[in-house]
Short mmCIF file of N, CA and C and ligand atoms in Angstrom, two decimals:
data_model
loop_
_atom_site.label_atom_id
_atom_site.label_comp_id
_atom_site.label_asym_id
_atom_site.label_seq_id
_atom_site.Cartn_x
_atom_site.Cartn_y
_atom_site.Cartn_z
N UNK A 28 5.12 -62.86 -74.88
CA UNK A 28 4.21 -62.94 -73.73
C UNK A 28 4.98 -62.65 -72.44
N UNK A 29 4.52 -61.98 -71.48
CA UNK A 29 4.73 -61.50 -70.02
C UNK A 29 3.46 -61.71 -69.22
N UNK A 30 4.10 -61.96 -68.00
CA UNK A 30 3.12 -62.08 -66.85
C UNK A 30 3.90 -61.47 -65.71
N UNK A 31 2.98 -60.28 -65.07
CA UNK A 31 3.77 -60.13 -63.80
C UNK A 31 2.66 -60.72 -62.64
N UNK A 32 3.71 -61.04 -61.26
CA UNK A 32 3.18 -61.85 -60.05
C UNK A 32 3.81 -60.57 -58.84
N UNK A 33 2.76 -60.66 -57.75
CA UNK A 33 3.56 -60.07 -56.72
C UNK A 33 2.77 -60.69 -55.63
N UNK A 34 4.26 -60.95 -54.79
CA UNK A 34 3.67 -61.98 -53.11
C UNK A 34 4.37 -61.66 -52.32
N UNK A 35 3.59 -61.73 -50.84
CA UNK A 35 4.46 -60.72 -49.59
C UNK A 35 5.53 -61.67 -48.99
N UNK A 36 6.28 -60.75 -48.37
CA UNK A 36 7.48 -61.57 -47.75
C UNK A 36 7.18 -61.06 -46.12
N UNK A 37 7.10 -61.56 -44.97
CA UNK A 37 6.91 -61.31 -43.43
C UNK A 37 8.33 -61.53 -43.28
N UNK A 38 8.49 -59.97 -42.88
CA UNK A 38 10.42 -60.40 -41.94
C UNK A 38 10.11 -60.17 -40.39
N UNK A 39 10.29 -61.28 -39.98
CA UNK A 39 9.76 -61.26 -38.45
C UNK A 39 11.38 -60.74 -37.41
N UNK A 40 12.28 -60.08 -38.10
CA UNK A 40 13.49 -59.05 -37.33
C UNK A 40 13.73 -58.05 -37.64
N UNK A 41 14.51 -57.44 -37.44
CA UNK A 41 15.09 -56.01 -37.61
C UNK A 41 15.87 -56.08 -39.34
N UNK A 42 17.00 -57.43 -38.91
CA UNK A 42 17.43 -57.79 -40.56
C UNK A 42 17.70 -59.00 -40.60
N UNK A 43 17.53 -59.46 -42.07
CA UNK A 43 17.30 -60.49 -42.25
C UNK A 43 17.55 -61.16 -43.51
N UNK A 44 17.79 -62.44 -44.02
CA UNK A 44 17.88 -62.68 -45.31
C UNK A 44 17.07 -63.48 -45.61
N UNK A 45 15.75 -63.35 -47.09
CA UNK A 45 14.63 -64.58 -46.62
C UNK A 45 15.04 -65.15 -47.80
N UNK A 46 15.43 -66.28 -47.94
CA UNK A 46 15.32 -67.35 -49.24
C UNK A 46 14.11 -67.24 -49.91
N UNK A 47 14.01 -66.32 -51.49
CA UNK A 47 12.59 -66.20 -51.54
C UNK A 47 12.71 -67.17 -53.44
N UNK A 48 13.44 -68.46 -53.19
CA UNK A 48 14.21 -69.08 -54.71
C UNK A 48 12.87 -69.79 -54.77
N UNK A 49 12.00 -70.44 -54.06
CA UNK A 49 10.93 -71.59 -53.87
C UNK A 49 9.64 -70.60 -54.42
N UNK A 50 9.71 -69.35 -54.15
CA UNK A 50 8.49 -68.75 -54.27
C UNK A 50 8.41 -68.19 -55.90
N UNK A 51 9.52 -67.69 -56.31
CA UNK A 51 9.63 -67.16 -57.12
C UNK A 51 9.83 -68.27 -58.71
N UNK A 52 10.58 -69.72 -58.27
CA UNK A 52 10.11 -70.74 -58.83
C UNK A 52 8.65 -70.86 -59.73
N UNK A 53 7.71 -71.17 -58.54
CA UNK A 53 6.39 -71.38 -58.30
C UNK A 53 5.26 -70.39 -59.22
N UNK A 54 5.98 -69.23 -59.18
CA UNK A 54 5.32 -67.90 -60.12
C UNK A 54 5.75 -68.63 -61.52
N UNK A 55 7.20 -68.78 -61.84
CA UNK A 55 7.47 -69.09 -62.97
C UNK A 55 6.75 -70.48 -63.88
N UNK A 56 6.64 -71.58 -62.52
CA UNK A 56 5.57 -72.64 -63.26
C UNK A 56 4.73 -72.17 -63.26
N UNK A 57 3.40 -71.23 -62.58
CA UNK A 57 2.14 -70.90 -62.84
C UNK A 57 2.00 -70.10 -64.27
N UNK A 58 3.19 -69.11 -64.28
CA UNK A 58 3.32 -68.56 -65.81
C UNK A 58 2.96 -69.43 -67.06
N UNK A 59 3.93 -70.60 -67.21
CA UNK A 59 4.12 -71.58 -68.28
C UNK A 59 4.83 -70.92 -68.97
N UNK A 60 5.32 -70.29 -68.96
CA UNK A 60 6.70 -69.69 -69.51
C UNK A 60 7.89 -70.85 -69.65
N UNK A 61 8.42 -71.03 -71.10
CA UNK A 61 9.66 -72.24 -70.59
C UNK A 61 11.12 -71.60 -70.69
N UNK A 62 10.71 -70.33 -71.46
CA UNK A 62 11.98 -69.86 -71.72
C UNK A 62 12.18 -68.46 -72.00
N UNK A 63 13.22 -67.83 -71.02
CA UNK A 63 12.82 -66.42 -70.85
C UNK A 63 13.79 -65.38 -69.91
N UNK A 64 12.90 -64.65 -69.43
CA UNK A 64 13.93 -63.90 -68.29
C UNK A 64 12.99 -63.65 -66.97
N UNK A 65 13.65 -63.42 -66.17
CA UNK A 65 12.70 -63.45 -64.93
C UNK A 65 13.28 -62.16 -63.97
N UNK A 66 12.79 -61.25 -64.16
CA UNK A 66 13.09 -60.17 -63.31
C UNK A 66 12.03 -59.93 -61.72
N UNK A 67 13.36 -60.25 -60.98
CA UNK A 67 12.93 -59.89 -59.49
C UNK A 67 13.21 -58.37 -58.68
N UNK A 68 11.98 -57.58 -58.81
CA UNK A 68 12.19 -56.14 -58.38
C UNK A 68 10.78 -56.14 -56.80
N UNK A 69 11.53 -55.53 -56.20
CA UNK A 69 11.19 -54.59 -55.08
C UNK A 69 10.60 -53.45 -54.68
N UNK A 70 9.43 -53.05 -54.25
CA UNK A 70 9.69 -51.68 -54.19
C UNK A 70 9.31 -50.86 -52.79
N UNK A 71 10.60 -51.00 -52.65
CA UNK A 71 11.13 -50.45 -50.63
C UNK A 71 12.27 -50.19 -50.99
N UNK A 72 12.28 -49.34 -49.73
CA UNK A 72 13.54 -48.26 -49.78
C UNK A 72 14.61 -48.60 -48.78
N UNK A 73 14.52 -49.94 -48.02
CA UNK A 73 15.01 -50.18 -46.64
C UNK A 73 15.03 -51.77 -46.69
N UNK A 74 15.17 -52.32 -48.11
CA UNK A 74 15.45 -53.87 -47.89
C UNK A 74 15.86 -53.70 -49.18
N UNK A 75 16.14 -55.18 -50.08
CA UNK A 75 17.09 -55.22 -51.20
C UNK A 75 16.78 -56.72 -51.60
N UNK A 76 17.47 -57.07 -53.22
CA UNK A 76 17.26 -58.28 -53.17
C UNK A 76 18.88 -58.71 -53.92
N UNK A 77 19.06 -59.67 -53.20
CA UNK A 77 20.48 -60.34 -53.95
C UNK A 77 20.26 -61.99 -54.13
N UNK A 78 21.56 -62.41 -55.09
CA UNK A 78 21.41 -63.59 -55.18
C UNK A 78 22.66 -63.77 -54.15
N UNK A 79 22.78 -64.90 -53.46
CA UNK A 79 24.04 -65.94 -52.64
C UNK A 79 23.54 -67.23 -52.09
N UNK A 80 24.71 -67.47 -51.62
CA UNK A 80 24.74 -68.96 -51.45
C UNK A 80 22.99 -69.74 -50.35
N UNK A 81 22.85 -70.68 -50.49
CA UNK A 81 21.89 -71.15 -50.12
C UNK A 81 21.91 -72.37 -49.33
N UNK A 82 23.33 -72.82 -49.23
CA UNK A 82 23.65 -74.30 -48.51
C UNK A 82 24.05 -73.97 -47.05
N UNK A 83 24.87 -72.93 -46.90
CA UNK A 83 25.50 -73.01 -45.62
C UNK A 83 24.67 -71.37 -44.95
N UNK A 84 24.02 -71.53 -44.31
CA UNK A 84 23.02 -70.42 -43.15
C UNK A 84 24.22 -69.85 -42.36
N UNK A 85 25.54 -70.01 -42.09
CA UNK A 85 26.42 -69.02 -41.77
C UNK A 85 26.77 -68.31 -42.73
N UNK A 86 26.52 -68.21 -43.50
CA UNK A 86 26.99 -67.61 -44.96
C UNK A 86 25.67 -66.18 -44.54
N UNK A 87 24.92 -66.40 -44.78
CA UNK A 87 24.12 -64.85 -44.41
C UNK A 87 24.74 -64.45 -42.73
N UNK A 88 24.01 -65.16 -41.87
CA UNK A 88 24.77 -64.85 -40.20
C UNK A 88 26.17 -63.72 -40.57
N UNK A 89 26.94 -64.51 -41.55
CA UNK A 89 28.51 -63.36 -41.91
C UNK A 89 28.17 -62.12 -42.62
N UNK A 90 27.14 -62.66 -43.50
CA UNK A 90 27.10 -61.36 -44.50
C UNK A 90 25.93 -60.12 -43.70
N UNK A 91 25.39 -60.64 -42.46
CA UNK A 91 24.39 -60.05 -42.08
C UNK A 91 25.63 -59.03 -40.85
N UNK A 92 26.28 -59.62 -40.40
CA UNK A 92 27.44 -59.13 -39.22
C UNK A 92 28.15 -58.06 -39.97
N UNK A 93 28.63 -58.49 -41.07
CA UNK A 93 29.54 -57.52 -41.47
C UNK A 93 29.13 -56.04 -42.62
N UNK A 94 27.41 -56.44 -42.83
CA UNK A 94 27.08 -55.60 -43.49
C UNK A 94 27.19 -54.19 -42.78
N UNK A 95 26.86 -54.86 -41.34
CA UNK A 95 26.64 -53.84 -40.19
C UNK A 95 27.44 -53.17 -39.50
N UNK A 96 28.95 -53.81 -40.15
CA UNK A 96 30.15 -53.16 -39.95
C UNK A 96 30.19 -51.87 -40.71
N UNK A 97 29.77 -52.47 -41.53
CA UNK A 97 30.44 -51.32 -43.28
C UNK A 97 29.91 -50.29 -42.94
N UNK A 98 28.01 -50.32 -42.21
CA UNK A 98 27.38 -49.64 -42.54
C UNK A 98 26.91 -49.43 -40.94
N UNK A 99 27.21 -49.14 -40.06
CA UNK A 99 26.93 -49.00 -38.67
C UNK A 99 25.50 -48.56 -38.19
N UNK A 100 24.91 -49.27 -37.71
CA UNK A 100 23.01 -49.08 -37.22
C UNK A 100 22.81 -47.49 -36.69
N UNK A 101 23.87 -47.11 -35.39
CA UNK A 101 23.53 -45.73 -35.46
C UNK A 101 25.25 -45.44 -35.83
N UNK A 102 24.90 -43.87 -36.37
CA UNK A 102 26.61 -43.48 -37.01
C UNK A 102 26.52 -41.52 -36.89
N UNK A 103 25.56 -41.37 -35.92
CA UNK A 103 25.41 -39.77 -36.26
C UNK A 103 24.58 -39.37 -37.54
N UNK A 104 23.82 -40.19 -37.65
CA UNK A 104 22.73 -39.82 -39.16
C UNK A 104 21.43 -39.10 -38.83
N UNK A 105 21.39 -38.19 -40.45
CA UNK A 105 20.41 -37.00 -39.42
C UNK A 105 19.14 -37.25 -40.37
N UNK A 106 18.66 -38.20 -40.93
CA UNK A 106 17.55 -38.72 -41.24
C UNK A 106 16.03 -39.27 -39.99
N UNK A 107 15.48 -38.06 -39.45
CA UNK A 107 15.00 -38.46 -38.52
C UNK A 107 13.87 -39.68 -38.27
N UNK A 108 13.72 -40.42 -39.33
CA UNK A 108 13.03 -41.59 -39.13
C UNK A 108 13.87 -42.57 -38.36
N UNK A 109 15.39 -42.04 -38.48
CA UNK A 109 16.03 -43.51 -37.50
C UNK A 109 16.42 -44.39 -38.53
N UNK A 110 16.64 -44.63 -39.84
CA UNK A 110 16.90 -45.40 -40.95
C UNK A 110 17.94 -45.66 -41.91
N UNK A 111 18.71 -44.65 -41.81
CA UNK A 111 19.05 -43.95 -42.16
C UNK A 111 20.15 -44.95 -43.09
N UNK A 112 21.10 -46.30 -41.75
CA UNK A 112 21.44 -47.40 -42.75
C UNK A 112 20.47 -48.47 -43.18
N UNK A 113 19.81 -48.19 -43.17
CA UNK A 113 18.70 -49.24 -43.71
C UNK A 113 18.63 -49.01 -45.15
N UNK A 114 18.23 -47.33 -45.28
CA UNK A 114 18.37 -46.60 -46.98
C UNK A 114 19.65 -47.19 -47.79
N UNK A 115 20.85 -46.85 -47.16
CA UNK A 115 22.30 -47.10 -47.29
C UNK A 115 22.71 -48.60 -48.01
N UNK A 116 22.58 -49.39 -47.15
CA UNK A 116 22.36 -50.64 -47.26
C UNK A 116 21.43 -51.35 -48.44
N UNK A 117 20.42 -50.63 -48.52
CA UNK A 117 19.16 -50.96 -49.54
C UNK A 117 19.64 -50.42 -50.98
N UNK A 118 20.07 -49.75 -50.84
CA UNK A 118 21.42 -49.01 -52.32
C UNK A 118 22.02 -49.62 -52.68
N UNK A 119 22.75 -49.61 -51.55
CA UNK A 119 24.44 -50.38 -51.86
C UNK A 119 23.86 -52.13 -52.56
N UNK A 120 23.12 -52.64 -51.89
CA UNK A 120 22.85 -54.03 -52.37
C UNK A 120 21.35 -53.83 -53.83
N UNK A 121 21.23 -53.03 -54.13
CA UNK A 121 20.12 -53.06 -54.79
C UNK A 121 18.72 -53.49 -55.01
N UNK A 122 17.73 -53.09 -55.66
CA UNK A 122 16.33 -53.38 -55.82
C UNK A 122 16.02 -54.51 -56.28
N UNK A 123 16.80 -55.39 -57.39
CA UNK A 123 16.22 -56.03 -58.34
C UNK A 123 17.18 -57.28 -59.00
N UNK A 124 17.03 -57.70 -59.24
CA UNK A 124 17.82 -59.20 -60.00
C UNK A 124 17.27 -59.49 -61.18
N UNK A 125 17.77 -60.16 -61.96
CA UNK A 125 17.39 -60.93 -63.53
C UNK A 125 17.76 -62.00 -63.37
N UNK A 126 17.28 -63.01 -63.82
CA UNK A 126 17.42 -64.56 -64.02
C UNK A 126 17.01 -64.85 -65.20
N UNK A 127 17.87 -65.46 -65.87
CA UNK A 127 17.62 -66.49 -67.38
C UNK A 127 16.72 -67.69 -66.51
N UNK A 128 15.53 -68.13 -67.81
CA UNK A 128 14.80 -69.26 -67.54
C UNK A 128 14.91 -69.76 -68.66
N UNK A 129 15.18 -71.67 -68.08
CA UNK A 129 15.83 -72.49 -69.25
C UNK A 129 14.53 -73.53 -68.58
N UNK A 130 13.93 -73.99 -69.76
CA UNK A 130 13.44 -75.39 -69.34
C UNK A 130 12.13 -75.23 -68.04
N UNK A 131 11.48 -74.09 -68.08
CA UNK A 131 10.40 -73.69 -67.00
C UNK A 131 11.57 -73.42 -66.04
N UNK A 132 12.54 -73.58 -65.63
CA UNK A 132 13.30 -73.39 -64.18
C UNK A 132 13.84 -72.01 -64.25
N UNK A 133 14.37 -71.48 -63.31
CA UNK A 133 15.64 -71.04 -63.07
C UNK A 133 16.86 -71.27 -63.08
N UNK A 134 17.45 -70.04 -64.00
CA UNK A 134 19.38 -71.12 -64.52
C UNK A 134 19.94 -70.60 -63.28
N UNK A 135 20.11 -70.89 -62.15
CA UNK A 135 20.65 -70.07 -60.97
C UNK A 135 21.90 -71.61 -61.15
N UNK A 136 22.67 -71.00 -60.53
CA UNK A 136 24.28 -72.21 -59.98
C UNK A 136 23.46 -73.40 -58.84
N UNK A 137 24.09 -74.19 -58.65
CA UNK A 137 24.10 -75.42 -57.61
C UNK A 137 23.74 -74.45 -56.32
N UNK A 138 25.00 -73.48 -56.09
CA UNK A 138 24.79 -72.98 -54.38
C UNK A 138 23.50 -71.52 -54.43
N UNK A 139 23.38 -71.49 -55.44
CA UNK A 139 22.59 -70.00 -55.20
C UNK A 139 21.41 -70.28 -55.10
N UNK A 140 21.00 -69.12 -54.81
CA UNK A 140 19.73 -68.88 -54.00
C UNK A 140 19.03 -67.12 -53.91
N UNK A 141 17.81 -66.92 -54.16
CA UNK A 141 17.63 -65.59 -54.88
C UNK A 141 16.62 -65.01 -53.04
N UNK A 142 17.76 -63.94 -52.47
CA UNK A 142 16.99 -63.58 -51.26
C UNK A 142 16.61 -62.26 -51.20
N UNK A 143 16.01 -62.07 -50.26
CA UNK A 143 15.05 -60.61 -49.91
C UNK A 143 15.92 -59.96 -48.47
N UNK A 144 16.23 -59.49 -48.28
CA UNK A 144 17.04 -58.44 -47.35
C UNK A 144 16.34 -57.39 -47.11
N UNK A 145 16.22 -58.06 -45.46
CA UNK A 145 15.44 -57.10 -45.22
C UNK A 145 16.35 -56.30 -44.11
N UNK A 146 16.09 -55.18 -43.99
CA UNK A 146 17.47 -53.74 -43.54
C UNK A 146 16.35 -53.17 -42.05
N UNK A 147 15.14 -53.30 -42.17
CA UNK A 147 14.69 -52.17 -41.11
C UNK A 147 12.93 -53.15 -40.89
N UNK A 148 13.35 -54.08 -40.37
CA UNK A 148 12.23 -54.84 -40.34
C UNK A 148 11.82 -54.84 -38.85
N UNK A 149 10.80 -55.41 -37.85
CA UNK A 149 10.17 -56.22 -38.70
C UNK A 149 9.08 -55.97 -39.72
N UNK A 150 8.50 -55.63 -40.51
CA UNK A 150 7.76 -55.65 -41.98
C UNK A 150 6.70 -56.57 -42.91
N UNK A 151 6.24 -56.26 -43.28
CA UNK A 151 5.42 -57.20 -44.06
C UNK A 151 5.47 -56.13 -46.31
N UNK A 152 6.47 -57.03 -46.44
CA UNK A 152 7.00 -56.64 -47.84
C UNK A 152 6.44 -56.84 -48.82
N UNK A 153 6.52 -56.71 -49.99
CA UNK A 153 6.14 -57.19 -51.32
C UNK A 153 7.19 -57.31 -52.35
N UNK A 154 7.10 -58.63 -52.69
CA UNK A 154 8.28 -58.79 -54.52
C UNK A 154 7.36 -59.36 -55.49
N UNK A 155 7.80 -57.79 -56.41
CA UNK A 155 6.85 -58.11 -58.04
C UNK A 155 7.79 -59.14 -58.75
N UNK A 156 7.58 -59.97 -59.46
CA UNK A 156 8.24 -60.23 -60.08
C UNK A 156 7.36 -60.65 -61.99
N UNK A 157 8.52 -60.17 -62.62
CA UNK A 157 7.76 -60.34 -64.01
C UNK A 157 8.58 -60.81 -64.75
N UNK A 158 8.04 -62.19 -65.81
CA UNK A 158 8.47 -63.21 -66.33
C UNK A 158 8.49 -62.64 -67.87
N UNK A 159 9.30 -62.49 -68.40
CA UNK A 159 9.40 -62.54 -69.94
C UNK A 159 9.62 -63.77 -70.74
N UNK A 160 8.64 -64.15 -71.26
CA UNK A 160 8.75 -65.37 -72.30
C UNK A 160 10.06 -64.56 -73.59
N UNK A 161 11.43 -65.34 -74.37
CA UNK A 161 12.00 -65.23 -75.05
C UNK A 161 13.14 -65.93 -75.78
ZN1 ZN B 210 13.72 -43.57 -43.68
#
């Protein structure tokens, strides 16, 4: 058995990291799924989804500063929408995540936390996510 869910994410900045671990939870109890896999996919070209830490909010603030190092907002890019690291960025960190489900939950660590990155906001997003019972 599978069930897929999809619910919007509002990034009210330019970029951003949204803790989306509570929402994606919540799909998994409505499923009744107890044991399984839980794939979290995206589909935008200018945000991303990763798992990291979830305790300390300087922990994105750093990862949000230095993404923007790697990947510089303007850099001479001839993508004329203006986006150009937003695409970049949305690559480099990827579309999608997997999570083992033990016990209806998520097996995520103590500090983690499953977020939405958003690269070229502000936006109003969508994450599918689909539960495999196994
Ligand atoms: Zn573009």
């Amino acid at each position: 058995m599978s069930e897929v869910f999809t619910f919007g994410v509002k990034s009210g900045q330019p970029y951003a990291m949204i803790d989306i671990t509570g929402e994606v939870q919540k799909k998994i109890r409505e499923s009744g799924i107890k044991e399984g896999l839980c794939v979290i996919f995206i589909p935008h070209t200018t945000a991303a989804i990763t798992i990291n830490e979830n305790a300390d909010p300087d922990v994105i603030r750093d990862f949000l500063m230095e993404i923007n190092k790697i990947v510089p907002i303007s850099d001479g890019y001839h993508h004329s929408e203006g986006n150009s690291a937003a695409h970049i960025k949305a690559s480099m960190m990827g579309f999608s995540e997997t999570v083992i489900i033990e016990d209806g939950r998520l097996l995520l660590g103590t500090w983690q936390g499953i977020y939405f990155m958003e690269f070229d906001g502000p936006r109003i997003r969508k994450v599918h996510v689909k539960i495999i019972e196994g």
